[in-house]
């Protein structure tokens, strides 16, 4: 009986500790095929299933967008929900059921892709390559 109590006790202690570990991937120094940035990074929190993108436009890119939209800021941040599927990390769909886009990451790879779907026809194009990838196992 004591052995069973000990096993149950250990089980109840170990299981919650497993949930306190999370993986965070930081992809930084990312270039872009269309714009220029002083800072362009993606933070993937695989425990909370959140992607945060932080970026700062270079002056030329900032002025280009500022000409048509006065609400543009030089320093920007946005957060998207993510999920894992077949070893790939995808943001949730952005758009309508007939046409939507997603940002696509592959673990361990430096490239970032844009997945576009139009009437069930899928296209994938590379939007960025990151020079630095850091992986952290967060324990609390």
GROMACS .gro file of C-alpha atoms in nm:
model
  140
    1UNK     CA    1   0.000   0.000   0.000
    2UNK     CA    2   0.289   0.237   0.081
    3UNK     CA    3   0.440   0.171  -0.262
    4UNK     CA    4   0.115   0.264  -0.435
    5UNK     CA    5   0.087   0.585  -0.232
    6UNK     CA    6   0.448   0.669  -0.317
    7UNK     CA    7   0.385   0.609  -0.687
    8UNK     CA    8   0.072   0.824  -0.683
    9UNK     CA    9   0.258   1.097  -0.495
   10UNK     CA   10   0.547   1.094  -0.745
   11UNK     CA   11   0.303   1.087  -1.034
   12UNK     CA   12   0.122   1.395  -0.901
   13UNK     CA   13   0.452   1.578  -0.851
   14UNK     CA   14   0.615   1.489  -1.186
   15UNK     CA   15   0.317   1.554  -1.417
   16UNK     CA   16   0.272   1.922  -1.320
   17UNK     CA   17   0.647   1.981  -1.352
   18UNK     CA   18   0.639   1.853  -1.710
   19UNK     CA   19   0.384   2.120  -1.798
   20UNK     CA   20   0.612   2.397  -1.670
   21UNK     CA   21   0.863   2.338  -1.949
   22UNK     CA   22   0.815   2.519  -2.275
   23UNK     CA   23   1.010   2.573  -2.592
   24UNK     CA   24   1.074   2.920  -2.728
   25UNK     CA   25   1.236   2.979  -3.066
   26UNK     CA   26   1.371   3.322  -3.153
   27UNK     CA   27   1.447   3.387  -3.519
   28UNK     CA   28   1.631   3.717  -3.558
   29UNK     CA   29   1.823   3.922  -3.813
   30UNK     CA   30   1.568   3.821  -4.074
   31UNK     CA   31   1.590   3.976  -4.419
   32UNK     CA   32   1.283   4.045  -4.627
   33UNK     CA   33   1.226   4.018  -5.000
   34UNK     CA   34   1.018   4.337  -5.017
   35UNK     CA   35   1.118   4.573  -4.734
   36UNK     CA   36   1.426   4.675  -4.535
   37UNK     CA   37   1.438   4.658  -4.156
   38UNK     CA   38   1.667   4.766  -3.877
   39UNK     CA   39   1.516   4.484  -3.671
   40UNK     CA   40   1.303   4.193  -3.788
   41UNK     CA   41   1.249   3.902  -3.550
   42UNK     CA   42   0.997   3.627  -3.487
   43UNK     CA   43   0.946   3.474  -3.141
   44UNK     CA   44   0.764   3.139  -3.140
   45UNK     CA   45   0.635   3.031  -2.800
   46UNK     CA   46   0.539   2.668  -2.859
   47UNK     CA   47   0.389   2.623  -2.513
   48UNK     CA   48   0.151   2.918  -2.535
   49UNK     CA   49   0.111   2.871  -2.914
   50UNK     CA   50   0.185   3.235  -2.988
   51UNK     CA   51   0.408   3.400  -3.249
   52UNK     CA   52   0.526   3.754  -3.183
   53UNK     CA   53   0.688   3.954  -3.461
   54UNK     CA   54   0.892   4.261  -3.368
   55UNK     CA   55   1.022   4.484  -3.645
   56UNK     CA   56   1.163   4.831  -3.704
   57UNK     CA   57   1.157   4.979  -4.054
   58UNK     CA   58   1.462   5.139  -4.210
   59UNK     CA   59   1.396   5.504  -4.293
   60UNK     CA   60   1.345   5.444  -4.668
   61UNK     CA   61   1.084   5.170  -4.612
   62UNK     CA   62   0.916   5.372  -4.337
   63UNK     CA   63   0.879   5.675  -4.564
   64UNK     CA   64   0.744   5.457  -4.848
   65UNK     CA   65   0.457   5.330  -4.631
   66UNK     CA   66   0.410   5.660  -4.449
   67UNK     CA   67   0.325   5.834  -4.778
   68UNK     CA   68   0.005   5.630  -4.815
   69UNK     CA   69  -0.081   5.557  -4.450
   70UNK     CA   70  -0.019   5.811  -4.174
   71UNK     CA   71  -0.091   5.551  -3.905
   72UNK     CA   72   0.230   5.359  -3.991
   73UNK     CA   73   0.480   5.346  -3.709
   74UNK     CA   74   0.853   5.293  -3.741
   75UNK     CA   75   0.857   5.033  -3.459
   76UNK     CA   76   0.593   4.760  -3.483
   77UNK     CA   77   0.481   4.443  -3.311
   78UNK     CA   78   0.207   4.193  -3.382
   79UNK     CA   79   0.098   3.867  -3.224
   80UNK     CA   80  -0.063   3.568  -3.394
   81UNK     CA   81  -0.182   3.233  -3.266
   82UNK     CA   82   0.011   2.936  -3.403
   83UNK     CA   83  -0.021   2.559  -3.422
   84UNK     CA   84   0.197   2.265  -3.521
   85UNK     CA   85   0.107   2.030  -3.805
   86UNK     CA   86   0.331   1.764  -3.962
   87UNK     CA   87   0.648   1.915  -3.815
   88UNK     CA   88   0.562   2.263  -3.940
   89UNK     CA   89   0.451   2.566  -3.743
   90UNK     CA   90   0.172   2.775  -3.896
   91UNK     CA   91  -0.008   3.091  -3.792
   92UNK     CA   92  -0.385   3.073  -3.786
   93UNK     CA   93  -0.554   3.152  -4.114
   94UNK     CA   94  -0.582   3.521  -4.199
   95UNK     CA   95  -0.855   3.601  -4.449
   96UNK     CA   96  -1.167   3.433  -4.577
   97UNK     CA   97  -1.243   3.064  -4.634
   98UNK     CA   98  -1.192   3.098  -5.012
   99UNK     CA   99  -0.872   3.303  -4.978
  100UNK     CA  100  -0.637   3.311  -4.680
  101UNK     CA  101  -0.272   3.341  -4.589
  102UNK     CA  102  -0.056   3.189  -4.318
  103UNK     CA  103   0.305   3.231  -4.213
  104UNK     CA  104   0.484   2.896  -4.221
  105UNK     CA  105   0.795   2.794  -4.023
  106UNK     CA  106   0.984   2.467  -4.020
  107UNK     CA  107   1.166   2.378  -3.699
  108UNK     CA  108   1.540   2.418  -3.731
  109UNK     CA  109   1.524   2.597  -4.066
  110UNK     CA  110   1.614   2.960  -4.124
  111UNK     CA  111   1.358   3.029  -4.395
  112UNK     CA  112   1.011   3.173  -4.335
  113UNK     CA  113   0.737   3.114  -4.591
  114UNK     CA  114   0.399   3.262  -4.677
  115UNK     CA  115   0.133   3.003  -4.752
  116UNK     CA  116  -0.148   3.136  -4.970
  117UNK     CA  117  -0.465   2.941  -5.043
  118UNK     CA  118  -0.717   3.046  -5.309
  119UNK     CA  119  -1.013   2.816  -5.373
  120UNK     CA  120  -0.821   2.516  -5.232
  121UNK     CA  121  -0.520   2.589  -5.457
  122UNK     CA  122  -0.214   2.624  -5.235
  123UNK     CA  123   0.099   2.826  -5.299
  124UNK     CA  124   0.408   2.868  -5.081
  125UNK     CA  125   0.669   3.139  -5.127
  126UNK     CA  126   0.973   3.233  -4.924
  127UNK     CA  127   0.938   3.572  -4.756
  128UNK     CA  128   1.244   3.582  -4.534
  129UNK     CA  129   1.567   3.415  -4.427
  130UNK     CA  130   1.692   3.459  -4.071
  131UNK     CA  131   2.060   3.470  -3.988
  132UNK     CA  132   2.019   3.369  -3.624
  133UNK     CA  133   1.802   3.103  -3.457
  134UNK     CA  134   1.799   3.050  -3.080
  135UNK     CA  135   1.606   2.780  -2.898
  136UNK     CA  136   1.527   2.800  -2.532
  137UNK     CA  137   1.375   2.548  -2.297
  138UNK     CA  138   1.196   2.761  -2.043
  139UNK     CA  139   1.147   2.604  -1.705
  140UNK     CA  140   0.960   2.765  -1.419
   0.00000   0.00000   0.00000
